[in-house]
CSV table of N, CA and C in Angstrom, one decimal:
chain,number,residue,atom,x,y,z
A,1,VAL,N,20.7,13.4,5.1
A,1,VAL,CA,21.9,13.6,6.1
A,1,VAL,C,21.8,14.9,6.7
A,2,GLU,N,21.9,16.0,5.7
A,2,GLU,CA,21.9,17.8,6.1
A,2,GLU,C,20.6,17.7,7.2
A,3,LEU,N,19.5,17.3,6.5
A,3,LEU,CA,18.1,17.4,7.0
A,3,LEU,C,18.2,16.9,8.7
A,4,ILE,N,18.7,15.8,8.7
A,4,ILE,CA,18.8,15.1,10.1
A,4,ILE,C,19.5,16.0,11.2
A,5,CYS,N,20.7,16.6,10.4
A,5,CYS,CA,21.7,17.3,11.1
A,5,CYS,C,20.8,18.7,11.7
A,6,ASP,N,20.2,19.1,10.6
A,6,ASP,CA,19.4,20.3,10.9
A,6,ASP,C,18.4,20.0,12.3
A,7,LEU,N,17.8,18.9,12.0
A,7,LEU,CA,16.7,18.7,13.0
A,7,LEU,C,17.7,18.5,14.4
A,8,ARG,N,18.4,17.9,14.3
A,8,ARG,CA,19.4,17.8,15.6
A,8,ARG,C,19.7,19.1,16.4
A,9,LEU,N,20.4,20.0,15.5
A,9,LEU,CA,20.6,21.3,15.8
A,9,LEU,C,19.3,21.9,16.5
A,10,LYS,N,18.2,21.4,16.0
A,10,LYS,CA,17.0,22.0,16.7
A,10,LYS,C,16.6,21.7,17.8
A,11,GLY,N,17.0,20.9,18.0
A,11,GLY,CA,16.5,19.8,19.3
A,11,GLY,C,16.1,18.8,19.1
A,12,PHE,N,15.9,18.1,18.0
A,12,PHE,CA,14.9,16.8,17.7
A,12,PHE,C,15.8,15.7,17.8
A,13,GLN,N,15.4,14.5,18.6
A,13,GLN,CA,16.1,13.4,18.4
A,13,GLN,C,15.6,12.8,17.2
A,14,VAL,N,16.6,12.2,16.6
A,14,VAL,CA,16.3,11.5,15.1
A,14,VAL,C,16.6,10.0,15.3
A,15,VAL,N,16.0,9.2,14.6
A,15,VAL,CA,16.5,7.6,14.5
A,15,VAL,C,16.3,7.6,13.1
A,16,LEU,N,17.4,7.0,12.4
A,16,LEU,CA,17.0,6.8,10.9
A,16,LEU,C,17.2,5.2,10.8
A,17,VAL,N,16.1,4.9,9.9
A,17,VAL,CA,15.8,3.2,9.5
A,17,VAL,C,16.3,3.4,8.2
A,18,SER,N,17.3,2.6,7.6
A,18,SER,CA,18.1,2.4,6.2
A,18,SER,C,18.0,1.4,5.8
A,19,SER,N,17.9,0.9,4.6
A,19,SER,CA,18.3,-0.2,4.0
A,19,SER,C,19.4,-0.1,3.2
A,20,GLY,N,19.8,-1.0,2.5
A,20,GLY,CA,20.8,-0.6,1.4
A,20,GLY,C,22.0,-1.7,1.6
A,21,ALA,N,21.8,-2.8,2.4
A,21,ALA,CA,23.2,-3.7,2.7
A,21,ALA,C,23.4,-4.5,1.7
A,22,VAL,N,22.3,-5.0,1.2
A,22,VAL,CA,22.2,-6.3,0.2
A,22,VAL,C,22.7,-5.7,-1.1
A,23,GLY,N,22.1,-4.4,-1.7
A,23,GLY,CA,22.5,-3.7,-2.9
A,23,GLY,C,23.7,-3.3,-2.9
A,24,LEU,N,24.4,-2.8,-1.7
A,24,LEU,CA,25.9,-2.5,-1.4
A,24,LEU,C,26.8,-3.7,-1.6
A,25,GLY,N,26.1,-4.8,-0.8
A,25,GLY,CA,27.1,-6.0,-1.2
A,25,GLY,C,27.1,-6.5,-2.5
A,26,CYS,N,26.1,-6.3,-3.3
A,26,CYS,CA,25.9,-7.1,-4.6
A,26,CYS,C,27.0,-6.2,-5.6
A,27,HIS,N,26.7,-4.7,-5.2
A,27,HIS,CA,27.5,-3.8,-6.1
A,27,HIS,C,29.0,-4.0,-5.9
A,28,HIS,N,29.4,-4.4,-4.4
A,28,HIS,CA,30.9,-4.3,-4.1
A,28,HIS,C,31.3,-5.7,-5.1
A,29,MET,N,30.8,-6.7,-5.0
A,29,MET,CA,31.0,-8.0,-5.1
A,29,MET,C,30.5,-8.2,-7.0
A,30,ARG,N,30.1,-7.0,-7.4
A,30,ARG,CA,30.2,-6.9,-9.0
A,30,ARG,C,28.8,-8.2,-9.4
A,31,MET,N,27.9,-8.5,-8.5
A,31,MET,CA,26.9,-9.5,-9.0
A,31,MET,C,25.7,-8.9,-9.1
A,32,SER,N,24.5,-9.9,-9.4
A,32,SER,CA,23.4,-9.3,-9.4
A,32,SER,C,22.8,-9.7,-8.0
A,33,ARG,N,21.6,-9.1,-7.8
A,33,ARG,CA,20.9,-9.6,-6.6
A,33,ARG,C,20.3,-10.9,-6.6
A,34,PRO,N,20.9,-11.6,-5.4
A,34,PRO,CA,20.8,-13.1,-5.4
A,34,PRO,C,19.2,-13.5,-5.4
A,35,SER,N,19.0,-14.8,-5.5
A,35,SER,CA,17.5,-15.3,-5.4
A,35,SER,C,17.2,-16.0,-4.4
A,36,THR,N,18.3,-16.7,-3.7
A,36,THR,CA,18.3,-17.4,-2.5
A,36,THR,C,18.3,-16.6,-1.0
A,37,VAL,N,17.8,-17.2,0.0
A,37,VAL,CA,18.0,-16.6,1.1
A,37,VAL,C,19.6,-16.1,1.8
A,38,ILE,N,20.1,-17.2,1.7
A,38,ILE,CA,21.5,-17.5,1.9
A,38,ILE,C,22.4,-16.4,1.2
A,39,GLY,N,22.4,-16.3,0.0
A,39,GLY,CA,22.9,-15.3,-0.8
A,39,GLY,C,22.3,-14.3,-0.6
A,40,LYS,N,21.2,-13.6,-0.4
A,40,LYS,CA,20.9,-12.2,0.2
A,40,LYS,C,21.6,-12.0,1.6
A,41,GLN,N,21.5,-13.0,2.2
A,41,GLN,CA,22.3,-12.7,3.7
A,41,GLN,C,23.8,-12.7,3.8
A,42,ALA,N,24.4,-13.4,2.6
A,42,ALA,CA,26.0,-13.1,2.3
A,42,ALA,C,26.0,-11.4,1.8
A,43,ALA,N,25.3,-11.4,0.7
A,43,ALA,CA,25.4,-9.8,0.1
A,43,ALA,C,25.2,-8.8,1.5
A,44,ALA,N,24.1,-9.1,2.5
A,44,ALA,CA,23.9,-8.1,3.2
A,44,ALA,C,25.0,-8.2,4.2
A,45,ALA,N,25.5,-9.4,4.8
A,45,ALA,CA,26.8,-9.4,5.4
A,45,ALA,C,27.9,-8.4,4.6
A,46,ILE,N,28.1,-8.8,3.6
A,46,ILE,CA,29.2,-7.8,2.5
A,46,ILE,C,28.9,-6.4,2.6
A,47,GLY,N,27.8,-5.8,2.4
A,47,GLY,CA,27.2,-4.6,2.3
A,47,GLY,C,27.0,-3.8,4.0
A,48,GLN,N,26.8,-4.5,4.8
A,48,GLN,CA,26.3,-3.9,5.9
A,48,GLN,C,27.6,-2.7,6.6
A,49,GLY,N,28.6,-3.0,6.6
A,49,GLY,CA,30.1,-2.1,6.9
A,49,GLY,C,30.1,-1.1,5.8
A,50,ARG,N,29.9,-1.4,4.7
A,50,ARG,CA,30.1,-0.4,3.7
A,50,ARG,C,29.1,0.6,3.9
A,51,LEU,N,27.6,0.4,3.8
A,51,LEU,CA,26.5,1.2,4.2
A,51,LEU,C,27.0,2.1,5.5
A,52,MET,N,27.3,1.5,6.5
A,52,MET,CA,27.7,2.2,7.7
A,52,MET,C,28.5,3.1,7.6
A,53,ARG,N,29.9,2.9,6.9
A,53,ARG,CA,31.0,3.6,6.5
A,53,ARG,C,30.4,4.7,5.6
A,54,MET,N,29.6,4.7,4.8
A,54,MET,CA,29.0,6.0,3.9
A,54,MET,C,28.3,7.0,4.8
A,55,TYR,N,27.5,6.2,6.0
A,55,TYR,CA,26.7,7.1,6.7
A,55,TYR,C,27.7,7.8,7.8
A,56,ASP,N,28.7,7.1,8.2
A,56,ASP,CA,29.6,7.6,9.1
A,56,ASP,C,30.4,8.8,8.6
A,57,ASP,N,30.8,8.6,7.0
A,57,ASP,CA,31.6,9.7,6.6
A,57,ASP,C,30.5,11.0,6.4
A,58,ALA,N,29.3,10.6,5.9
A,58,ALA,CA,28.7,11.8,5.5
A,58,ALA,C,28.1,12.4,6.6
A,59,PHE,N,27.8,11.7,7.9
A,59,PHE,CA,27.2,12.4,9.1
A,59,PHE,C,28.4,13.2,9.7
A,60,ALA,N,29.7,12.6,9.7
A,60,ALA,CA,30.7,13.2,10.3
A,60,ALA,C,31.4,14.7,9.5
A,61,TYR,N,30.7,14.9,8.3
A,61,TYR,CA,31.1,16.0,7.6
A,61,TYR,C,30.2,17.4,8.2
A,62,HIS,N,29.2,16.5,9.1
A,62,HIS,CA,28.4,17.9,9.9
A,62,HIS,C,28.8,17.8,11.3
A,63,ASN,N,29.7,16.9,11.7
A,63,ASN,CA,30.3,16.6,13.1
A,63,ASN,C,29.2,16.0,13.9
A,64,GLN,N,28.3,15.2,13.2
A,64,GLN,CA,27.4,14.4,13.8
A,64,GLN,C,27.8,12.9,14.4
A,65,LYS,N,27.9,12.4,15.4
A,65,LYS,CA,28.2,11.0,15.6
A,65,LYS,C,26.9,9.9,15.3
A,66,VAL,N,27.4,9.0,14.7
A,66,VAL,CA,26.0,8.0,14.4
A,66,VAL,C,26.3,6.4,15.1
A,67,ALA,N,25.6,5.7,15.2
A,67,ALA,CA,25.7,4.4,15.7
A,67,ALA,C,24.8,3.3,15.0
A,68,GLN,N,25.2,2.2,14.9
A,68,GLN,CA,24.4,1.3,14.1
A,68,GLN,C,24.0,0.2,15.2
A,69,LEU,N,22.6,0.0,15.0
A,69,LEU,CA,21.7,-1.0,15.5
A,69,LEU,C,21.2,-2.2,14.6
A,70,LEU,N,21.3,-3.1,14.8
A,70,LEU,CA,20.7,-4.1,13.7
A,70,LEU,C,20.0,-5.1,14.7
A,71,LEU,N,18.8,-5.0,14.0
A,71,LEU,CA,17.4,-5.8,15.0
A,71,LEU,C,17.1,-6.9,14.2
A,72,ALA,N,16.2,-7.8,15.0
A,72,ALA,CA,15.6,-8.8,14.2
A,72,ALA,C,14.4,-8.6,15.1
A,73,ARG,N,13.1,-9.2,14.4
A,73,ARG,CA,11.9,-8.9,14.9
A,73,ARG,C,11.6,-9.6,16.2
A,74,GLN,N,12.4,-10.8,16.8
A,74,GLN,CA,12.2,-11.2,18.0
A,74,GLN,C,12.8,-10.3,19.0
A,75,TRP,N,13.7,-9.3,18.9
A,75,TRP,CA,14.1,-8.5,19.8
A,75,TRP,C,12.7,-7.7,20.3
A,76,PHE,N,11.6,-7.6,19.4
A,76,PHE,CA,10.3,-6.9,20.1
A,76,PHE,C,9.5,-7.5,20.7
A,77,LEU,N,9.8,-9.0,20.4
A,77,LEU,CA,8.8,-9.9,21.3
A,77,LEU,C,9.2,-10.4,22.5
A,78,GLU,N,10.4,-10.4,22.6
A,78,GLU,CA,11.0,-11.0,23.8
A,78,GLU,C,11.2,-9.9,24.8
A,79,LYS,N,10.6,-9.8,26.2
A,79,LYS,CA,10.5,-8.8,27.1
A,79,LYS,C,12.1,-8.1,27.5
A,80,GLU,N,12.9,-9.2,27.9
A,80,GLU,CA,14.2,-8.9,28.1
A,80,GLU,C,15.2,-8.2,27.1
A,81,ASN,N,15.1,-8.9,25.8
A,81,ASN,CA,15.7,-8.2,24.9
A,81,ASN,C,15.1,-6.8,24.4
A,82,TYR,N,13.9,-6.8,24.3
A,82,TYR,CA,13.2,-5.5,24.1
A,82,TYR,C,13.9,-4.3,25.2
A,83,ALA,N,13.5,-4.7,26.5
A,83,ALA,CA,14.2,-3.6,27.5
A,83,ALA,C,15.6,-3.2,27.1
A,84,GLN,N,16.2,-4.6,26.7
A,84,GLN,CA,17.8,-4.1,26.5
A,84,GLN,C,18.0,-3.0,25.4
A,85,PHE,N,17.5,-3.5,24.1
A,85,PHE,CA,17.8,-2.5,23.1
A,85,PHE,C,17.1,-0.9,23.0
A,86,GLN,N,15.9,-1.5,24.0
A,86,GLN,CA,15.0,0.1,24.1
A,86,GLN,C,16.0,1.2,24.9
A,87,ALA,N,16.8,0.3,26.1
A,87,ALA,CA,17.6,1.3,26.9
A,87,ALA,C,18.7,1.6,25.7
A,88,THR,N,19.3,0.7,25.2
A,88,THR,CA,20.8,1.1,24.3
A,88,THR,C,20.2,2.2,23.5
A,89,LEU,N,19.0,2.3,22.8
A,89,LEU,CA,18.6,3.2,21.9
A,89,LEU,C,18.5,4.6,22.4
A,90,PHE,N,17.8,4.5,23.8
A,90,PHE,CA,17.7,5.8,24.6
A,90,PHE,C,18.9,6.5,25.0
A,91,GLU,N,19.8,5.5,25.1
A,91,GLU,CA,21.0,6.2,25.8
A,91,GLU,C,21.9,6.6,24.6
A,92,LEU,N,21.7,6.0,23.5
A,92,LEU,CA,22.3,6.7,22.1
A,92,LEU,C,21.7,8.0,22.0
A,93,LEU,N,20.4,8.4,22.2
A,93,LEU,CA,19.8,9.4,21.9
A,93,LEU,C,20.2,10.4,22.9
A,94,ARG,N,20.3,9.9,24.1
A,94,ARG,CA,20.7,11.0,25.3
A,94,ARG,C,22.2,11.4,24.9
A,95,MET,N,23.0,10.6,24.5
A,95,MET,CA,24.7,11.0,23.9
A,95,MET,C,24.5,12.2,23.2
A,96,GLY,N,23.3,11.9,22.2
A,96,GLY,CA,23.2,13.0,20.8
A,96,GLY,C,23.8,12.4,19.9
A,97,VAL,N,23.8,10.9,19.6
A,97,VAL,CA,24.1,10.1,18.5
A,97,VAL,C,23.0,9.8,17.8
A,98,VAL,N,23.3,10.1,16.3
A,98,VAL,CA,21.9,9.2,15.5
A,98,VAL,C,21.9,8.1,15.5
A,99,PRO,N,21.2,7.0,16.0
A,99,PRO,CA,21.3,5.7,15.7
A,99,PRO,C,20.6,5.4,14.1
A,100,ILE,N,21.4,4.6,13.6
A,100,ILE,CA,21.1,4.2,12.3
A,100,ILE,C,20.7,2.6,12.5
A,101,VAL,N,19.2,2.3,12.0
A,101,VAL,CA,18.8,1.1,12.5
A,101,VAL,C,18.5,0.3,11.0
A,102,ASN,N,18.8,-0.8,10.9
A,102,ASN,CA,18.5,-1.8,10.1
A,102,ASN,C,18.1,-2.9,10.4
A,103,GLU,N,17.4,-3.9,9.7
A,103,GLU,CA,17.2,-5.2,10.0
A,103,GLU,C,18.4,-6.0,9.9
A,104,ASN,N,18.7,-7.0,10.8
A,104,ASN,CA,19.9,-7.7,10.7
A,104,ASN,C,19.8,-8.6,9.5
A,105,ASP,N,20.1,-8.4,8.6
A,105,ASP,CA,19.9,-9.1,7.2
A,105,ASP,C,20.7,-10.5,7.2
A,106,ALA,N,21.7,-10.3,8.0
A,106,ALA,CA,22.7,-11.4,7.5
A,106,ALA,C,22.2,-12.7,8.3
A,107,PHE,N,21.3,-12.5,9.2
A,107,PHE,CA,21.0,-13.4,10.2
A,107,PHE,C,19.4,-13.6,10.1
A,108,THR,N,18.6,-12.9,9.5
A,108,THR,CA,17.0,-13.2,9.5
A,108,THR,C,16.7,-14.0,8.3
A,109,ASN,N,15.9,-14.6,8.7
A,109,ASN,CA,15.1,-15.4,7.7
A,109,ASN,C,13.9,-15.1,7.6
A,110,ASP,N,12.9,-15.7,6.5
A,110,ASP,CA,11.6,-15.1,6.0
A,110,ASP,C,10.5,-15.5,7.1
A,111,GLN,N,10.9,-16.5,8.0
A,111,GLN,CA,10.0,-16.5,9.0
A,111,GLN,C,10.1,-15.4,10.1
A,112,ILE,N,11.2,-15.0,10.2
A,112,ILE,CA,11.7,-13.9,11.3
A,112,ILE,C,11.8,-12.4,11.1
A,113,ARG,N,11.6,-12.2,9.8
A,113,ARG,CA,11.8,-11.1,9.1
A,113,ARG,C,10.8,-9.9,9.5
A,114,PHE,N,10.9,-8.6,9.5
A,114,PHE,CA,9.9,-7.5,9.5
A,114,PHE,C,8.9,-7.6,8.1
A,115,GLY,N,9.9,-7.9,7.2
A,115,GLY,CA,9.1,-7.6,6.0
A,115,GLY,C,10.0,-6.6,5.2
A,116,ASP,N,10.0,-5.5,5.7
A,116,ASP,CA,10.3,-4.4,5.1
A,116,ASP,C,10.5,-3.2,6.2
A,117,ASN,N,11.3,-2.3,6.1
A,117,ASN,CA,11.8,-1.1,6.7
A,117,ASN,C,10.8,-0.1,7.3
A,118,ASP,N,9.6,0.0,6.5
A,118,ASP,CA,8.5,0.6,6.7
A,118,ASP,C,8.0,-0.2,8.2
A,119,THR,N,8.0,-1.2,8.1
A,119,THR,CA,7.2,-2.0,9.3
A,119,THR,C,8.3,-2.0,10.8
A,120,LEU,N,9.6,-2.0,10.3
A,120,LEU,CA,10.5,-1.7,11.4
A,120,LEU,C,10.4,-0.4,12.0
A,121,ALA,N,10.2,0.6,11.1
A,121,ALA,CA,10.2,2.1,11.6
A,121,ALA,C,9.0,2.2,12.3
A,122,ALA,N,8.0,1.5,12.0
A,122,ALA,CA,6.7,1.7,12.7
A,122,ALA,C,6.9,1.1,14.3
A,123,TYR,N,7.5,0.0,14.3
A,123,TYR,CA,7.8,-0.7,15.5
A,123,TYR,C,8.8,0.2,16.4
A,124,LEU,N,9.8,0.9,15.9
A,124,LEU,CA,10.6,1.6,16.4
A,124,LEU,C,10.0,3.1,16.8
A,125,ALA,N,9.1,3.4,16.0
A,125,ALA,CA,8.2,4.5,16.6
A,125,ALA,C,7.6,4.5,17.7
A,126,VAL,N,7.0,3.1,17.9
A,126,VAL,CA,6.0,3.0,19.1
A,126,VAL,C,7.0,2.9,20.1
A,127,THR,N,8.3,2.1,19.8
A,127,THR,CA,9.2,1.9,20.9
A,127,THR,C,9.7,3.1,21.7
A,128,ILE,N,9.7,4.2,21.1
A,128,ILE,CA,10.6,5.2,21.4
A,128,ILE,C,9.2,6.4,21.9
A,129,SER,N,8.1,5.7,21.5
A,129,SER,CA,6.9,6.9,21.6
A,129,SER,C,7.2,8.2,20.7
A,130,ALA,N,7.6,8.0,19.5
A,130,ALA,CA,7.7,8.9,18.8
A,130,ALA,C,6.4,10.1,18.7
A,131,HIS,N,6.7,11.1,18.3
A,131,HIS,CA,6.0,12.2,18.0
A,131,HIS,C,5.8,12.1,16.7
A,132,TRP,N,6.5,11.9,15.6
A,132,TRP,CA,6.5,11.7,14.3
A,132,TRP,C,7.1,10.5,13.8
A,133,LEU,N,6.9,9.9,12.6
A,133,LEU,CA,7.3,9.0,11.6
A,133,LEU,C,7.1,9.4,10.3
A,134,PHE,N,8.3,9.8,9.6
A,134,PHE,CA,8.5,10.1,8.1
A,134,PHE,C,9.0,9.0,7.5
A,135,LEU,N,8.5,8.3,6.6
A,135,LEU,CA,8.9,7.5,5.6
A,135,LEU,C,9.0,8.0,4.4
A,136,LEU,N,10.4,8.0,3.8
A,136,LEU,CA,11.0,8.3,2.5
A,136,LEU,C,10.9,7.0,1.5
A,137,THR,N,10.2,7.3,0.5
A,137,THR,CA,9.9,6.3,-0.5
A,137,THR,C,9.9,6.5,-2.0
A,138,ASP,N,9.9,5.6,-2.6
A,138,ASP,CA,9.8,5.8,-4.1
A,138,ASP,C,8.7,5.5,-4.6
A,139,VAL,N,7.3,5.4,-3.8
A,139,VAL,CA,6.2,5.3,-4.2
A,139,VAL,C,5.5,6.8,-4.4
A,140,ASP,N,4.4,6.8,-5.7
A,140,ASP,CA,4.2,8.3,-6.3
A,140,ASP,C,3.1,8.5,-5.8
A,141,CYS,N,2.2,8.2,-4.9
A,141,CYS,CA,1.2,9.0,-4.2
A,141,CYS,C,1.1,8.1,-2.5
A,142,LEU,N,0.1,8.9,-2.2
A,142,LEU,CA,-0.4,8.3,-0.9
A,142,LEU,C,-1.7,7.5,-1.1
A,143,TYR,N,-1.6,6.2,-0.2
A,143,TYR,CA,-2.9,5.4,-0.6
A,143,TYR,C,-3.6,5.4,1.0
A,144,THR,N,-4.6,5.1,0.8
A,144,THR,CA,-5.5,4.9,2.1
A,144,THR,C,-5.7,3.6,2.5
A,145,ALA,N,-5.3,2.4,1.8
A,145,ALA,CA,-4.7,1.2,2.3
A,145,ALA,C,-3.7,0.2,1.2
A,146,ASN,N,-3.3,-0.7,1.3
A,146,ASN,CA,-2.7,-1.7,0.9
A,146,ASN,C,-2.9,-1.8,-0.7
A,147,PRO,N,-2.5,-1.1,-1.5
A,147,PRO,CA,-2.9,-1.2,-2.9
A,147,PRO,C,-2.8,-2.7,-3.3
A,148,ARG,N,-1.8,-3.4,-2.9
A,148,ARG,CA,-1.7,-4.9,-3.4
A,148,ARG,C,-2.9,-5.7,-2.9
A,149,SER,N,-3.5,-5.5,-1.6
A,149,SER,CA,-4.8,-6.2,-1.2
A,149,SER,C,-6.1,-5.5,-1.5
A,150,HIS,N,-6.1,-4.0,-1.8
A,150,HIS,CA,-7.3,-3.4,-1.8
A,150,HIS,C,-7.3,-2.5,-3.0
A,151,SER,N,-8.0,-3.0,-4.2
A,151,SER,CA,-7.8,-2.4,-5.3
A,151,SER,C,-8.6,-0.8,-5.6
A,152,ASP,N,-9.2,-0.6,-4.4
A,152,ASP,CA,-9.9,0.8,-4.3
A,152,ASP,C,-9.1,1.7,-3.7
A,153,ALA,N,-7.7,1.3,-3.2
A,153,ALA,CA,-6.9,2.1,-2.1
A,153,ALA,C,-6.7,3.3,-3.1
């Protein structure tokens, strides 16, 4: 959060793509991660507000406003929806707000999911013609290809 606020002070426009709604929902309910799609969607619905409250509090400490955008893949595929969310995203950036984007996990299913937030972030980077895309991850190294499908990556 502090790094994002520092970048904003230097004139950069930043969009944060974040996950965590399902995990926070499970934590709040004191339950293990559900194995069913409906269970994960319910946990996401419980956790998303808590996730945003945490971000709002953290950014408020630095006097930075934030906004939540929950997206689904079909928003990128339907021209009218794409134009609408793109306009909203640009307006938030114009207002000096940091958009915090997550997939709308409470309503998406496996057929219409991005699959992961790295993919969502890539779509967003193209949408806003970003100069940079930084992915913070728990992967230990940089791969030249997907190591799940390329053993020589």
